[in-house]
Coordinates of C-alpha atoms and ligand atoms in Angstrom, one line a residue:
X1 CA 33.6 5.0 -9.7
X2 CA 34.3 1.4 -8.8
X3 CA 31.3 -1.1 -9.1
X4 CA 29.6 -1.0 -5.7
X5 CA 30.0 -4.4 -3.5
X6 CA 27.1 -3.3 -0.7
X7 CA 23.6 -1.8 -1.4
X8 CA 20.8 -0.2 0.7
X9 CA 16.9 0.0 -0.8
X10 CA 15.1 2.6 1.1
X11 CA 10.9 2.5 -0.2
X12 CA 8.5 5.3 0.5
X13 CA 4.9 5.4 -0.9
X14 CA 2.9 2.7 -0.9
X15 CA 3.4 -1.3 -0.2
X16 CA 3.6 -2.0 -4.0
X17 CA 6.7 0.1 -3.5
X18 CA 7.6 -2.3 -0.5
X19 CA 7.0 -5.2 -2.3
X20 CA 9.1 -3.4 -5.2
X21 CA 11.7 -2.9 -3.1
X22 CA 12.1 -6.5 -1.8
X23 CA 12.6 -7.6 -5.3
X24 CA 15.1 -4.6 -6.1
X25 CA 16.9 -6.2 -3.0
X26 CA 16.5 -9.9 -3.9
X27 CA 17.6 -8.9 -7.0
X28 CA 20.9 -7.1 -6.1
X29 CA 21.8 -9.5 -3.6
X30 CA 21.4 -12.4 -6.6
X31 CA 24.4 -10.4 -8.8
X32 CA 26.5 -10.6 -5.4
X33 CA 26.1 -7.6 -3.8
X34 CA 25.5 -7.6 0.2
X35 CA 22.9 -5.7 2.0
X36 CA 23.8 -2.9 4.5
X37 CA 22.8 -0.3 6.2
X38 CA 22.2 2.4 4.3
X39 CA 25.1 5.3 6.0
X40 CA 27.5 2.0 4.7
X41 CA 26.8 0.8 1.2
X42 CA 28.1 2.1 -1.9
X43 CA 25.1 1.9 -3.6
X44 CA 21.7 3.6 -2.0
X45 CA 18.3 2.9 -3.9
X46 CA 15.8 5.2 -3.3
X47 CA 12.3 4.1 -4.0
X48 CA 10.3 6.9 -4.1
X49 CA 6.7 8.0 -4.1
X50 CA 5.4 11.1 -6.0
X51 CA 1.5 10.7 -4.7
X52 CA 1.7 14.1 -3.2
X53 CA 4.3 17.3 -3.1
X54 CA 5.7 16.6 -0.3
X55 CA 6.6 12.7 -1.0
X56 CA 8.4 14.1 -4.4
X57 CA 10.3 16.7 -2.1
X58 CA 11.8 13.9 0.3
X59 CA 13.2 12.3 -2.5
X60 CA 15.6 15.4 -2.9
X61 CA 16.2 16.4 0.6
X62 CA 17.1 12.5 1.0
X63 CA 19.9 12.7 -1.4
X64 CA 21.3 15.3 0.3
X65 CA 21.3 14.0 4.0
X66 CA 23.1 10.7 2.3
X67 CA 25.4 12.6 0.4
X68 CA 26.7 15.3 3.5
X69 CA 27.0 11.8 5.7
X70 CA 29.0 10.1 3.1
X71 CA 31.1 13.0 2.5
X72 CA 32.0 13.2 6.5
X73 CA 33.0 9.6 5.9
X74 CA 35.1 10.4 2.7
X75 CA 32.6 8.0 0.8
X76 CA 30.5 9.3 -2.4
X77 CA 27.7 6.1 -2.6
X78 CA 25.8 5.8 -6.1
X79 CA 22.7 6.9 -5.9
X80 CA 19.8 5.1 -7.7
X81 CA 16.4 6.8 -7.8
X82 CA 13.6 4.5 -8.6
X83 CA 9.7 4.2 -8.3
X84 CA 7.1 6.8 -9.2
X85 CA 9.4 10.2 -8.9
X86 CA 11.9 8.0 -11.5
X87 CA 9.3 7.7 -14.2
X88 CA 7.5 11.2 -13.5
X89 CA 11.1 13.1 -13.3
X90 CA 13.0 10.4 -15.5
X91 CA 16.2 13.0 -16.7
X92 CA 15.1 15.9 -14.9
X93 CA 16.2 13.9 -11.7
X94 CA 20.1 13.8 -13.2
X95 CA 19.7 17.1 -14.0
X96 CA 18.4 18.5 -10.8
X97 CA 20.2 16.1 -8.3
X98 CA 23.5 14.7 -10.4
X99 CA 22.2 10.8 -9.3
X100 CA 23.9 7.9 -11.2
X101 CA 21.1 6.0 -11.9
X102 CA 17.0 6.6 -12.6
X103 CA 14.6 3.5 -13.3
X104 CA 11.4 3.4 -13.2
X105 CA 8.7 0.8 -11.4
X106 CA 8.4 -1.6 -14.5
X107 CA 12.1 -1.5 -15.5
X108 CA 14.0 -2.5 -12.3
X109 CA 15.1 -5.9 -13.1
X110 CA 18.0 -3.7 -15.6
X111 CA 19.2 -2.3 -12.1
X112 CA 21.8 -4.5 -12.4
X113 CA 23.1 -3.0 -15.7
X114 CA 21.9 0.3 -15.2
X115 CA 24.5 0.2 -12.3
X116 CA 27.1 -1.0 -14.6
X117 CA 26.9 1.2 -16.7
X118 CA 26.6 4.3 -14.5
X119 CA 29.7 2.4 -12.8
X120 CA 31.8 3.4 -15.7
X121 CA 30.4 7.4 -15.6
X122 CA 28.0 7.9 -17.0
X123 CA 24.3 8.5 -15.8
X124 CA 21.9 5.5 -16.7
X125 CA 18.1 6.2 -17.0
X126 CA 15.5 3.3 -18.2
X127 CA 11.9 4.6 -17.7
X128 CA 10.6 2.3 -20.4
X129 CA 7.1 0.8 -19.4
X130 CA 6.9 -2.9 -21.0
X131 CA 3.9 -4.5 -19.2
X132 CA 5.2 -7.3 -17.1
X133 CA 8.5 -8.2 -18.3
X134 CA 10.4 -7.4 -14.8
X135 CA 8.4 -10.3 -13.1
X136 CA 10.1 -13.3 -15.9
X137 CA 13.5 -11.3 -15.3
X138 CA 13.4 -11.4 -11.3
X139 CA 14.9 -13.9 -9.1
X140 CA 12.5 -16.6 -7.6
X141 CA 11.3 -15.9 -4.4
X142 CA 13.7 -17.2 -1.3
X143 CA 13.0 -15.0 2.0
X144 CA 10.2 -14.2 3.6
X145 CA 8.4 -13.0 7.0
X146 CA 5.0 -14.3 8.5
X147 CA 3.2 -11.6 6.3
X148 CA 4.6 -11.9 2.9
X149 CA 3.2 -9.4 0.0
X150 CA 2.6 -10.4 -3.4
X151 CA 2.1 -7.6 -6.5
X152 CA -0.7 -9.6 -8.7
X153 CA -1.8 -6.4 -10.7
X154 CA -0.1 -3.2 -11.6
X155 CA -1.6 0.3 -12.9
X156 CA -4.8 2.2 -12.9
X157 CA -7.2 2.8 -16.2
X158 CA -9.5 4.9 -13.7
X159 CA -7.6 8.8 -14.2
X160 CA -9.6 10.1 -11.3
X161 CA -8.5 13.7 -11.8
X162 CA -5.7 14.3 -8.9
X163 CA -3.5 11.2 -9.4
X164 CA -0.4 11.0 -10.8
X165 CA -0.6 6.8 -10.6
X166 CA -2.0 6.3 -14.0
X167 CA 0.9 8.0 -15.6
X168 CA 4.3 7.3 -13.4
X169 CA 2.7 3.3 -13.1
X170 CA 0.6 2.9 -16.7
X171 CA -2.2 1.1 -17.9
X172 CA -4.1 -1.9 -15.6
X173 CA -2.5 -5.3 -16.4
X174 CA -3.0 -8.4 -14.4
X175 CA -0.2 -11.1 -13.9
X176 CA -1.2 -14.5 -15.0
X177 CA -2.8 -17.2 -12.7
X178 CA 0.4 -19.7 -12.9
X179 CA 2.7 -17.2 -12.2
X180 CA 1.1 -15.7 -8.9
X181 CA 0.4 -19.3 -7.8
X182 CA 3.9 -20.3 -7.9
X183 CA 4.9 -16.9 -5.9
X184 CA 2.8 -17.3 -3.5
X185 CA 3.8 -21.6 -2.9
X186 CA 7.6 -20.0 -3.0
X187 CA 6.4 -17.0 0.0
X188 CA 5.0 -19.9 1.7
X189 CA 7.7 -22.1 1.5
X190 CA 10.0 -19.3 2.4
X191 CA 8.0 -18.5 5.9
X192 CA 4.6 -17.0 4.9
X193 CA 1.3 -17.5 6.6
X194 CA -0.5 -14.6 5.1
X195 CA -0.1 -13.1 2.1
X196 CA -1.7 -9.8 0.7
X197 CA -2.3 -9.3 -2.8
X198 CA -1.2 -6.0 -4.4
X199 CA -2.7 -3.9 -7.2
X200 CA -2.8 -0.2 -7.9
X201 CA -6.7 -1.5 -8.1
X202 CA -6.3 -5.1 -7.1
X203 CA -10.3 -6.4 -7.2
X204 CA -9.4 -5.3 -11.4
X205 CA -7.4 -8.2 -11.4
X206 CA -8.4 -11.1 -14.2
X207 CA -6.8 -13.7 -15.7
X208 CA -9.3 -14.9 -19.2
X209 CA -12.6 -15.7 -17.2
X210 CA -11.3 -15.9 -13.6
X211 CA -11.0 -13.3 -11.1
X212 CA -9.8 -11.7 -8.3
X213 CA -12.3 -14.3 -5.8
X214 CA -10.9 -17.4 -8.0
X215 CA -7.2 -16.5 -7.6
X216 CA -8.3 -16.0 -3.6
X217 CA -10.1 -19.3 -3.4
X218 CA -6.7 -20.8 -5.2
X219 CA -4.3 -19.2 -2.8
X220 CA -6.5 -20.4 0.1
X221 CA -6.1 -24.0 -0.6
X222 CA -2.3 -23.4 -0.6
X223 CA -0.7 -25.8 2.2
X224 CA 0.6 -23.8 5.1
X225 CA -0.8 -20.5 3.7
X226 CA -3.5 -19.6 6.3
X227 CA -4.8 -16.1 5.6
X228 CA -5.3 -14.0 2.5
X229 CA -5.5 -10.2 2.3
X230 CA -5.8 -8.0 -0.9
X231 CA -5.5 -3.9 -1.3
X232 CA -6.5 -1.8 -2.9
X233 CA -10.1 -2.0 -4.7
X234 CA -11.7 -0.2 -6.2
X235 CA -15.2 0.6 -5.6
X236 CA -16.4 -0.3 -8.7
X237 CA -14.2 -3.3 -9.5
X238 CA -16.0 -5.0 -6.5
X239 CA -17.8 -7.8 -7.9
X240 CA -20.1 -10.1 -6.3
X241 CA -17.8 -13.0 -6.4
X242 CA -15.4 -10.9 -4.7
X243 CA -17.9 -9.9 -1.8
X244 CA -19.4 -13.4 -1.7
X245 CA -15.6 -14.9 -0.8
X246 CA -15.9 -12.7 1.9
X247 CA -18.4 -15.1 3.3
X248 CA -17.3 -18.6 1.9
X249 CA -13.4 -18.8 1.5
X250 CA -12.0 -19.4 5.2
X251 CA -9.1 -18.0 5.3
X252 CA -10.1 -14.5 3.5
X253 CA -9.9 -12.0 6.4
X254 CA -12.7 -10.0 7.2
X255 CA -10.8 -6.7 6.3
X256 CA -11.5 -3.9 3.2
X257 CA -10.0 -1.0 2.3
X258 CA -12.4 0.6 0.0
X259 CA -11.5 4.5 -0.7
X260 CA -14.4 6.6 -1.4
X261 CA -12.2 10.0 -1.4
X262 CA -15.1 12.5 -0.3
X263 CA -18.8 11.9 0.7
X264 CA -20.2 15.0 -1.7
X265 CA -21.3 13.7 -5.3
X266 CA -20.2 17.1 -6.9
X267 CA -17.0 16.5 -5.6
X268 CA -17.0 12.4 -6.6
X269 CA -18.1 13.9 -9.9
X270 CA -15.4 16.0 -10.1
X271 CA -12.9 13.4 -9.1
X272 CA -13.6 11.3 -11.9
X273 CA -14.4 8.5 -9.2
X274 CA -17.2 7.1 -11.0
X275 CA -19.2 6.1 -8.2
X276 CA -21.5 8.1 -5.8
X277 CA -21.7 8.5 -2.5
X278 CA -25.3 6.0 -2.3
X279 CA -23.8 3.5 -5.2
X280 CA -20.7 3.3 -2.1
X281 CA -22.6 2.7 1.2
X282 CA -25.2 0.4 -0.7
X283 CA -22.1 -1.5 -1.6
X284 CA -20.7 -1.8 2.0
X285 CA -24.4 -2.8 2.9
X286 CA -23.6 -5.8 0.0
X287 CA -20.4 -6.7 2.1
X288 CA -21.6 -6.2 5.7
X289 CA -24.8 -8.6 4.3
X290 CA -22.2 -11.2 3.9
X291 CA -19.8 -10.4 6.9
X292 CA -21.1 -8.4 9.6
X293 CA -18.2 -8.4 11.2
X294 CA -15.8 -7.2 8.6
X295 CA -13.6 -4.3 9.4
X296 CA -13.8 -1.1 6.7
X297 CA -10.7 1.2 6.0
X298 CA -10.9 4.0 3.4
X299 CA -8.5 7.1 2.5
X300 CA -9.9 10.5 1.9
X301 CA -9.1 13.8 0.3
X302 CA -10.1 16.9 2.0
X303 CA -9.6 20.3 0.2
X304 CA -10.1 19.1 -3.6
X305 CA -10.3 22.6 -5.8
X306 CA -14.0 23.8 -5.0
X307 CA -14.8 21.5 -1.9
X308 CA -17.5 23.7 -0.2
X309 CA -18.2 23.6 3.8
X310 CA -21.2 21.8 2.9
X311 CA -19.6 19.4 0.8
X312 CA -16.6 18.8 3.6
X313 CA -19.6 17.9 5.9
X314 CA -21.4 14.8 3.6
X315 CA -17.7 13.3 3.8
X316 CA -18.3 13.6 7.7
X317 CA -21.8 12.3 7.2
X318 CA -20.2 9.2 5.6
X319 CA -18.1 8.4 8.4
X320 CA -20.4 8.7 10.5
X321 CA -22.6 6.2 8.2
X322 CA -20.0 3.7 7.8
X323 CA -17.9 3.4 10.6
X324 CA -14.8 3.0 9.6
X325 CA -12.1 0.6 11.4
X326 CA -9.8 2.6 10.1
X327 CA -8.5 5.1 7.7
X328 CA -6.3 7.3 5.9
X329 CA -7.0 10.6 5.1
X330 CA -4.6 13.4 3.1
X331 CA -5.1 17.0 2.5
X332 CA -5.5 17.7 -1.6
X333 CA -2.0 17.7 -3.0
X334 CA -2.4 19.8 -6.8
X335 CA 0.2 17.7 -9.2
X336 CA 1.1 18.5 -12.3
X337 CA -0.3 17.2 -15.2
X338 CA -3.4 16.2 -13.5
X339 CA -6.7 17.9 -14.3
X340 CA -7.7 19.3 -10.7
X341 CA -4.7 20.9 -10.5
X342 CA -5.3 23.1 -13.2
X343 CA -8.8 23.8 -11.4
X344 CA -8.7 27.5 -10.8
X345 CA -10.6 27.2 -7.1
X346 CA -7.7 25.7 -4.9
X347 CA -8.8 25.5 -1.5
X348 CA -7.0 27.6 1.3
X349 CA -4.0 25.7 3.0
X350 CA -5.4 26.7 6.3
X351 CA -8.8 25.7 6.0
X352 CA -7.7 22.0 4.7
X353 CA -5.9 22.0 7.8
X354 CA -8.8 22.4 9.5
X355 CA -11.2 20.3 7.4
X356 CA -8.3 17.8 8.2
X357 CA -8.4 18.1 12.0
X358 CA -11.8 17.3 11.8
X359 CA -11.9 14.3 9.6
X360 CA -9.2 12.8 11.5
X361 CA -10.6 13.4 14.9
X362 CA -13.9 11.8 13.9
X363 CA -11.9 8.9 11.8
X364 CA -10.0 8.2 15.6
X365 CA -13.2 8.3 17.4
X366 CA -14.4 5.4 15.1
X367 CA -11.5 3.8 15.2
X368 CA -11.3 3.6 19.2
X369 CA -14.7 2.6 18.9
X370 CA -14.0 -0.6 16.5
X371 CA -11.4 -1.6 18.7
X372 CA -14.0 -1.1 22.2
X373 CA -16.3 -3.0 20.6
X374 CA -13.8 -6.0 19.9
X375 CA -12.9 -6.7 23.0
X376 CA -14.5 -10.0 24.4
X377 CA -13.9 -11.6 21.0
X378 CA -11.5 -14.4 20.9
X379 CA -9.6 -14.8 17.5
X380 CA -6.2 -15.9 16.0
X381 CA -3.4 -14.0 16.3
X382 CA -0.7 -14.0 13.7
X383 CA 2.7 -13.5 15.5
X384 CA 4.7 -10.8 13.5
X385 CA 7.3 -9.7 16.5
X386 CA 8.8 -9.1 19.3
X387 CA 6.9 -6.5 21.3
X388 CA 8.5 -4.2 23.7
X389 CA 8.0 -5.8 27.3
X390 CA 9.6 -9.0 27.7
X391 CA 8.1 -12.3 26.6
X392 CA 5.6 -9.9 24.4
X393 CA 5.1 -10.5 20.8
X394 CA 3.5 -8.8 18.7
X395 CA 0.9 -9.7 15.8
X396 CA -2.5 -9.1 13.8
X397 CA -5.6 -9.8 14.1
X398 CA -7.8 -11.2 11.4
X399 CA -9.4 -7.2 11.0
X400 CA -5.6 -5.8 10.9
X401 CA -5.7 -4.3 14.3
X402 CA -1.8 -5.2 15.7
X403 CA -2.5 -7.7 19.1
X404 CA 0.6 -7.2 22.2
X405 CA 0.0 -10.5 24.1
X406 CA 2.2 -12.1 26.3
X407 CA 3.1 -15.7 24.9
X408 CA 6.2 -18.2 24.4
X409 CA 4.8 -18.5 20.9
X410 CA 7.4 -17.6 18.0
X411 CA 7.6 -15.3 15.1
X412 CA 5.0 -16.9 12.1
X413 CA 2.8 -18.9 15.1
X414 CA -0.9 -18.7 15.1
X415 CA -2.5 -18.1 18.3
X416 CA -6.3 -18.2 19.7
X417 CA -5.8 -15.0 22.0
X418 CA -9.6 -13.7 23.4
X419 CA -8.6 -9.4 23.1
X420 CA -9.0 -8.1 26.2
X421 CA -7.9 -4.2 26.0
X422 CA -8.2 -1.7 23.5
X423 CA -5.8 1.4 22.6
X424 CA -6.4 3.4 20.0
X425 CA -4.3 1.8 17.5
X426 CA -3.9 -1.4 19.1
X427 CA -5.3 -4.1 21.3
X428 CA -4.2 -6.7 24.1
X429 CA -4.8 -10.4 23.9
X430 CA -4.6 -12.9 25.9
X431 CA -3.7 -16.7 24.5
X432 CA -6.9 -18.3 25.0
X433 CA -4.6 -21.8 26.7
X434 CA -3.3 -19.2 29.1
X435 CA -6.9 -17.9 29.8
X436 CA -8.1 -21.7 30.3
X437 CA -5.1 -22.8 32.9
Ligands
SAH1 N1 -5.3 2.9 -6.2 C1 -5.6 3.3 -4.9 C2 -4.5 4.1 -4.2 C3 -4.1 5.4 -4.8 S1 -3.0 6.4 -3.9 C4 -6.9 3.9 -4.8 O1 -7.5 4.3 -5.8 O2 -7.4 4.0 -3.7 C5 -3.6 6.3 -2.3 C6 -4.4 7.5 -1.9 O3 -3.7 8.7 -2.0 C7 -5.6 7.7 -2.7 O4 -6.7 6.8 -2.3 C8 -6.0 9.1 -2.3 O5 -6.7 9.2 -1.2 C9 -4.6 9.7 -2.1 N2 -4.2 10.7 -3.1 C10 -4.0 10.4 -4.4 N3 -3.7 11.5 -5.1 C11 -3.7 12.5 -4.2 C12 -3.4 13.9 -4.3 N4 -3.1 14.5 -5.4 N5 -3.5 14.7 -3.1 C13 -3.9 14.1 -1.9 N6 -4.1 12.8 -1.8 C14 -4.0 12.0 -2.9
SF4_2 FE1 -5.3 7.1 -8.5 FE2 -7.9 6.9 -8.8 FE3 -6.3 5.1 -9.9 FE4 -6.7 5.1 -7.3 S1 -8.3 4.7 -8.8 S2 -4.7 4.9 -8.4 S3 -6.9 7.3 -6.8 S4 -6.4 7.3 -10.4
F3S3 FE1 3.3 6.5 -4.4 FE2 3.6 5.4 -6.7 FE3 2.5 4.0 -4.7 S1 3.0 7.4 -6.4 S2 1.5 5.6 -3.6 S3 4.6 4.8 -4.8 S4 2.0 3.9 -6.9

């Protein structure tokens, strides 16, 4: 097979995998290969996600939809699998699918010579795990949108007992100080107004005696940077620091996403989560002291092995406490080589469907409701895109709800827009200068 001169990275999973993805890219485009779509490049990197059963199956049936398109063209493209399915499968992936090259999320600055070398024939697998050493190997940051992310800390120590994340991304480790600091001035000076900080558990992060609020009071004296985000905590990483930025550092938007998984204590117990379902809503009490207006997101698991009617209801007893903005919820996906999925009381498929249906319906009604009860505020906008109409863009609000507004402002602007509609996933703004004339 002839080295490949185009590439395509395709990322599923979660935005560490984005961000992962963007450096894979920056990082083949640096040894001279060109970006493309991914039906034309000779080389096709599939990030993948192995969070649940049905993520880890894409990965396959995506292999085969490139492959049967490529063949109608004449073309067979190297395939690269990388990200969480790479570590968990490592050789199993060769084996099962024939791909050409397997890396996994802390070795991908070798994707360059892995490709090489599976270039000459042979498969090339590196799912070696050495804490940090991709970020010193990667090319300095050049490109960037209005919304730039930024991985600060990587892994998870906590083993609740359905997640595959500990294993396929390793132990917690935080990048150092300096080095996210000079990231984030290079986002900025590539086009970023807001960045998000990354991390498996991102409120773990520490560098000696500083923490996650530190490194966001840093970033918010950044010139040109105007709005800091960070996902995901962890419930118990949350310090009071962290909450109290929420109150003093300016441009730390009033958003958290918090999981609490389920609202039943047997069930947190049995999830290894550490917390319980009063140590969480006292918490959000903490944060709401600080900054009533803040804007919660969680995810939850319906289904986990032994989840009772009774204990399906205290989860909808907690949304009903909190109120969330928004949320993400999942029906309980058993992995192997987890504890719960070695539980012997799996719940029915149909009746997590159910539970599901339920738990979503009430998360929307929230939802709708945080949105109703915005409108009248006035707020920046951050403009992310175009929007459909003409002469609409598109953008965020400060709590993460996207904003259509008509405007001649341009991609990376920051507009005062008073919201004036509400969907259900979105609202409309008007730019406050247009609201004055
Ligand atoms: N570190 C983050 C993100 C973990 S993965 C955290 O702790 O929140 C994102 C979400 O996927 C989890 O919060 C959980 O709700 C869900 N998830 C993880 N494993 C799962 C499984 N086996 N089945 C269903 N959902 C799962
Ligand atoms: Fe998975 Fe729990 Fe770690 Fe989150 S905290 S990544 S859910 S083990
Ligand atoms: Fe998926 Fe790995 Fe992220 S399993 S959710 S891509 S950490």
């Amino acid at each position: 097979m002839p080295p490949p001169q185009t590439f395509h990275v395709k990322s599923f999973g979660c935005q560490m995998n984005v961000y992962d993805g963007e450096r894979m890219a920056e990082l083949m485009a640096a040894d001279g290969l060109v970006a493309v779509d991914a039906d034309q490049a000779d080389l096709v990197v599939l990030n993948t996600c192995h969070i649940r059963e049905r993520a880890t199956e894409k990965v396959y049936s995506d292999i085969g939809r490139i492959r049967k398109v490529a063949g109608k063209a004449g073309r067979t493209p190297m395939i690269a699998v990388a990200g969480c399915v790479a570590q968990a499968e490592g050789e199993e992936i060769v084996a099962r699918a024939k791909v050409d090259v397997v890396v996994g999320p802390q070795a991908y600055h070798q994707l360059p010579t892995l490709v090489a070398k599976a270039a000459k024939g042979a498969p090339a697998i590196d799912t070696d795990m050495p804490l940090l050493t991709k970020f010193g190997a990667l090319p300095a940051r050049r490109r960037s949108g209005p919304s730039a992310f930024l991985t600060v800390q990587e892994g998870c120590d906590k083993f609740c007992t359905y997640c595959v994340v500990p294993y396929t991304r390793g132990a917690e480790v935080s990048r150092p100080f300096t080095a996210i600091v000079e990231e984030a001035q290079a986002l900025v000076d590539a086009g970023a107004r807001e960045i998000t900080l990354l991390g498996q558990n991102v409120n773990a992060w520490s560098d000696g005696a500083r923490g996650l609020h530190d490194l966001i009071c840093a970033l918010d004296r950044v010139p040109g940077l105007a709005r800091v985000r960070y996902t995901t905590s962890h419930p118990n990483d949350m310090t009071q620091g962290l909450i109290d930025a929420h109150r003093d550092v300016e441009g730390l938007m009033p958003f958290l996403h918090l999981p609490v998984q389920a609202g039943s204590d047997r069930v947190l117990r049995a999830m290894n989560r550490h917390h319980t379902r009063d140590s969480y809503l006292r918490l959000l009490d903490r944060v709401r002291a600080v900054r009533p207006d803040i804007a919660l997101s969680g995810d939850f698991i319906v289904g986990f092995p032994g989840e009772t009617e009774a204990e399906f209801a205290e989860t909808l007893s907690l949304v009903e406490a909190v109120g969330y903005a928004q949320a993400f919820s999942f029906k309980y996906s058993p992995r192997a080589g987890t504890p719960a999925a070695t539980l012997a009381e799996q719940v029915a498929p149909e009746v997590m469907d159910e539970r599901l249906q339920r738990l979503q319906a009430a998360l929307g009604r929230d939802q709708i409701a945080f949105n109703q009860a915005s409108v009248g505020r006035t707020c920046t906008v951050l403009i992310e895109r175009p929007g459909k109409r003409p002469g609409q863009m598109l953008g965020k609000s400060p709590w993460l709800q996207s904003v259509h507004l008509v405007t001649d402002a341009g991609i990376g602007d920051l507009v005062e827009v008073e919201l004036v509609s509400a969907g259900p996933v979105s609202m409309g703004g008007v730019a406050a200068a247009r609201l004055a004339a």
